[in-house]
Every structure is written in C-alpha cells, then in structure tokens.
Amino acid sequence: MKTLFLLMARYDALPVIPIATVAADFFPHLGTQKLLRKIGAGEIALPLTRIEGSAKAAKGVYLQDLAAYIDVQAEAARKECRQLNGTAPAAYCTDRCTMASRLDGKLRLER
C-alpha cells in the first residue's frame, strides 16, 4: 500500500497534521519542541507548514510531505538492510526487515 493513503486513513484525510500530533505519533522520543528545533536546524528534513505568515500561527506538516519523509526513511532502512546482508535481493531485505520489525512489535522510523 502507499504510505500517503495509509496516512490519509489515519488522519481522516486532513491535509495538514498539527506538529504536536506528528511529534507524538512519529517522534515520541523528541517531543514537540525538540522536533521543532531539529527541523529548524535542518537535522530532520521535514517541511513545516504555517497556515498564515504570523510567528504565532499553528505549525503542521503537510500530509504528502510526511508520507515522502516516511518513504525516504524506509528506503534508507532497506539500503542498510541490503548492506548488512551482502548482495541479498531487495525483496529479501524488505521481507526480513519487515519481519524483524513485527517481532519487535513496533515500526521504527529512525535509524
């Protein structure tokens, strides 16, 4: 399935997800303020969206940007899996890494 469609189902097709929700769902180890600092410093390549130009405007992440970020992180994990397992086919790494994440009980996005 496509990441974008899964996120649309998860967030009831909201176009912009509040940054606090993104932090709670995908970066619970950071929290909202630290996530904002890391995004601002360029450590996490996730574009922030403001509904208007005011500094106090609510911040969020456009659903398509979040899906793209997750897809990039997943591809990096697959690449790392292939490197760790030699020249194993991509399907092997995808299946094996997916199985490992299921055994762990969580899908981890960070490396």
PDB file of C-alpha atoms in Angstrom:
ATOM      1  CA  MET A   1       0.000   0.000   0.000  1.00  0.00           C
ATOM      2  CA  LYS A   2       1.040   3.572  -0.489  1.00  0.00           C
ATOM      3  CA  THR A   3       2.170   5.493   2.558  1.00  0.00           C
ATOM      4  CA  LEU A   4       0.106   8.510   1.562  1.00  0.00           C
ATOM      5  CA  PHE A   5      -3.134   6.514   1.528  1.00  0.00           C
ATOM      6  CA  LEU A   6      -2.348   4.952   4.886  1.00  0.00           C
ATOM      7  CA  LEU A   7      -1.733   8.379   6.390  1.00  0.00           C
ATOM      8  CA  MET A   8      -4.931   9.719   4.814  1.00  0.00           C
ATOM      9  CA  ALA A   9      -6.865   6.944   6.520  1.00  0.00           C
ATOM     10  CA  ARG A  10      -5.049   7.501   9.815  1.00  0.00           C
ATOM     11  CA  TYR A  11      -5.694  11.247   9.908  1.00  0.00           C
ATOM     12  CA  ASP A  12      -9.150  11.302   8.290  1.00  0.00           C
ATOM     13  CA  ALA A  13      -7.754  12.965   5.153  1.00  0.00           C
ATOM     14  CA  LEU A  14      -6.600  16.129   6.958  1.00  0.00           C
ATOM     15  CA  PRO A  15      -4.246  17.956   4.576  1.00  0.00           C
ATOM     16  CA  VAL A  16      -2.033  19.357   7.366  1.00  0.00           C
ATOM     17  CA  ILE A  17      -1.243  17.397  10.521  1.00  0.00           C
ATOM     18  CA  PRO A  18      -0.518  19.502  13.636  1.00  0.00           C
ATOM     19  CA  ILE A  19       3.140  19.323  14.646  1.00  0.00           C
ATOM     20  CA  ALA A  20       2.206  18.113  18.141  1.00  0.00           C
ATOM     21  CA  THR A  21       0.408  15.136  16.580  1.00  0.00           C
ATOM     22  CA  VAL A  22       3.343  14.359  14.286  1.00  0.00           C
ATOM     23  CA  ALA A  23       5.706  14.552  17.257  1.00  0.00           C
ATOM     24  CA  ALA A  24       3.518  12.262  19.375  1.00  0.00           C
ATOM     25  CA  ASP A  25       2.960   9.698  16.603  1.00  0.00           C
ATOM     26  CA  PHE A  26       6.375   9.580  14.892  1.00  0.00           C
ATOM     27  CA  PHE A  27       8.899  11.283  17.177  1.00  0.00           C
ATOM     28  CA  PRO A  28       7.783  10.496  20.747  1.00  0.00           C
ATOM     29  CA  HIS A  29      11.418  10.313  21.829  1.00  0.00           C
ATOM     30  CA  LEU A  30      11.864  14.001  20.911  1.00  0.00           C
ATOM     31  CA  GLY A  31       8.707  15.824  21.884  1.00  0.00           C
ATOM     32  CA  THR A  32       7.236  18.794  20.051  1.00  0.00           C
ATOM     33  CA  GLN A  33       9.744  21.500  20.980  1.00  0.00           C
ATOM     34  CA  LYS A  34      12.833  19.416  20.261  1.00  0.00           C
ATOM     35  CA  LEU A  35      11.316  18.256  16.967  1.00  0.00           C
ATOM     36  CA  LEU A  36      10.739  21.889  16.002  1.00  0.00           C
ATOM     37  CA  ARG A  37      14.360  22.716  16.877  1.00  0.00           C
ATOM     38  CA  LYS A  38      15.706  19.791  14.837  1.00  0.00           C
ATOM     39  CA  ILE A  39      13.557  20.724  11.840  1.00  0.00           C
ATOM     40  CA  GLY A  40      14.691  24.353  12.156  1.00  0.00           C
ATOM     41  CA  ALA A  41      18.343  23.270  12.343  1.00  0.00           C
ATOM     42  CA  GLY A  42      17.966  21.069   9.261  1.00  0.00           C
ATOM     43  CA  GLU A  43      18.648  17.843  11.169  1.00  0.00           C
ATOM     44  CA  ILE A  44      15.251  16.447  10.187  1.00  0.00           C
ATOM     45  CA  ALA A  45      14.247  17.144   6.581  1.00  0.00           C
ATOM     46  CA  LEU A  46      10.553  17.677   7.161  1.00  0.00           C
ATOM     47  CA  PRO A  47       8.973  20.894   5.827  1.00  0.00           C
ATOM     48  CA  LEU A  48       6.820  22.817   8.315  1.00  0.00           C
ATOM     49  CA  THR A  49       3.627  24.428   7.079  1.00  0.00           C
ATOM     50  CA  ARG A  50       2.059  27.539   8.611  1.00  0.00           C
ATOM     51  CA  ILE A  51      -1.477  28.436   7.723  1.00  0.00           C
ATOM     52  CA  GLU A  52      -0.516  32.126   7.674  1.00  0.00           C
ATOM     53  CA  GLY A  53       2.623  34.228   7.992  1.00  0.00           C
ATOM     54  CA  SER A  54       2.314  35.088  11.675  1.00  0.00           C
ATOM     55  CA  ALA A  55       5.003  33.780  14.038  1.00  0.00           C
ATOM     56  CA  LYS A  56       2.218  32.543  16.330  1.00  0.00           C
ATOM     57  CA  ALA A  57       0.410  30.650  13.571  1.00  0.00           C
ATOM     58  CA  ALA A  58      -0.168  26.963  14.145  1.00  0.00           C
ATOM     59  CA  LYS A  59       2.504  24.756  12.618  1.00  0.00           C
ATOM     60  CA  GLY A  60       1.892  21.464  10.938  1.00  0.00           C
ATOM     61  CA  VAL A  61       3.223  19.031   8.379  1.00  0.00           C
ATOM     62  CA  TYR A  62       1.568  18.629   5.009  1.00  0.00           C
ATOM     63  CA  LEU A  63       0.352  15.058   4.674  1.00  0.00           C
ATOM     64  CA  GLN A  64       2.239  14.444   1.416  1.00  0.00           C
ATOM     65  CA  ASP A  65       5.487  15.744   2.943  1.00  0.00           C
ATOM     66  CA  LEU A  66       5.086  13.383   5.897  1.00  0.00           C
ATOM     67  CA  ALA A  67       4.451  10.453   3.543  1.00  0.00           C
ATOM     68  CA  ALA A  68       7.532  11.344   1.492  1.00  0.00           C
ATOM     69  CA  TYR A  69       9.664  11.599   4.656  1.00  0.00           C
ATOM     70  CA  ILE A  70       8.495   8.168   5.831  1.00  0.00           C
ATOM     71  CA  ASP A  71       9.181   6.671   2.389  1.00  0.00           C
ATOM     72  CA  VAL A  72      12.728   8.110   2.391  1.00  0.00           C
ATOM     73  CA  GLN A  73      13.365   6.688   5.869  1.00  0.00           C
ATOM     74  CA  ALA A  74      12.006   3.289   4.788  1.00  0.00           C
ATOM     75  CA  GLU A  75      14.239   3.240   1.709  1.00  0.00           C
ATOM     76  CA  ALA A  76      17.269   4.137   3.866  1.00  0.00           C
ATOM     77  CA  ALA A  77      16.402   1.222   6.164  1.00  0.00           C
ATOM     78  CA  ARG A  78      16.135  -1.129   3.167  1.00  0.00           C
ATOM     79  CA  LYS A  79      19.501   0.067   1.868  1.00  0.00           C
ATOM     80  CA  GLU A  80      21.069  -0.530   5.278  1.00  0.00           C
ATOM     81  CA  CYS A  81      19.484  -3.990   5.395  1.00  0.00           C
ATOM     82  CA  ARG A  82      20.928  -4.831   1.969  1.00  0.00           C
ATOM     83  CA  GLN A  83      24.373  -3.644   3.072  1.00  0.00           C
ATOM     84  CA  LEU A  84      24.229  -5.724   6.255  1.00  0.00           C
ATOM     85  CA  ASN A  85      23.108  -8.811   4.353  1.00  0.00           C
ATOM     86  CA  GLY A  86      25.562  -8.560   1.467  1.00  0.00           C
ATOM     87  CA  THR A  87      24.084  -8.590  -2.004  1.00  0.00           C
ATOM     88  CA  ALA A  88      20.741 -10.017  -0.960  1.00  0.00           C
ATOM     89  CA  PRO A  89      17.845  -9.132  -3.264  1.00  0.00           C
ATOM     90  CA  ALA A  90      15.723  -6.152  -2.260  1.00  0.00           C
ATOM     91  CA  ALA A  91      12.691  -8.377  -1.635  1.00  0.00           C
ATOM     92  CA  TYR A  92      14.693 -10.439   0.860  1.00  0.00           C
ATOM     93  CA  CYS A  93      15.683  -7.357   2.841  1.00  0.00           C
ATOM     94  CA  THR A  94      12.174  -5.934   2.739  1.00  0.00           C
ATOM     95  CA  ASP A  95      10.645  -9.204   3.958  1.00  0.00           C
ATOM     96  CA  ARG A  96      13.312  -9.859   6.550  1.00  0.00           C
ATOM     97  CA  CYS A  97      13.339  -6.304   7.934  1.00  0.00           C
ATOM     98  CA  THR A  98       9.543  -6.219   7.990  1.00  0.00           C
ATOM     99  CA  MET A  99       9.513  -9.495   9.885  1.00  0.00           C
ATOM    100  CA  ALA A 100      12.075  -8.153  12.364  1.00  0.00           C
ATOM    101  CA  SER A 101      10.005  -5.027  12.992  1.00  0.00           C
ATOM    102  CA  ARG A 102       6.894  -7.156  13.539  1.00  0.00           C
ATOM    103  CA  LEU A 103       8.761  -9.301  16.039  1.00  0.00           C
ATOM    104  CA  ASP A 104       9.887  -6.170  17.825  1.00  0.00           C
ATOM    105  CA  GLY A 105       6.255  -5.049  17.999  1.00  0.00           C
ATOM    106  CA  LYS A 106       6.859  -1.576  16.564  1.00  0.00           C
ATOM    107  CA  LEU A 107       7.723   0.028  13.275  1.00  0.00           C
ATOM    108  CA  ARG A 108      10.768   2.159  13.850  1.00  0.00           C
ATOM    109  CA  LEU A 109      11.375   5.069  11.517  1.00  0.00           C
ATOM    110  CA  GLU A 110      14.687   6.272  12.842  1.00  0.00           C
ATOM    111  CA  ARG A 111      17.978   4.614  12.018  1.00  0.00           C
TER     112      ARG A 111
END
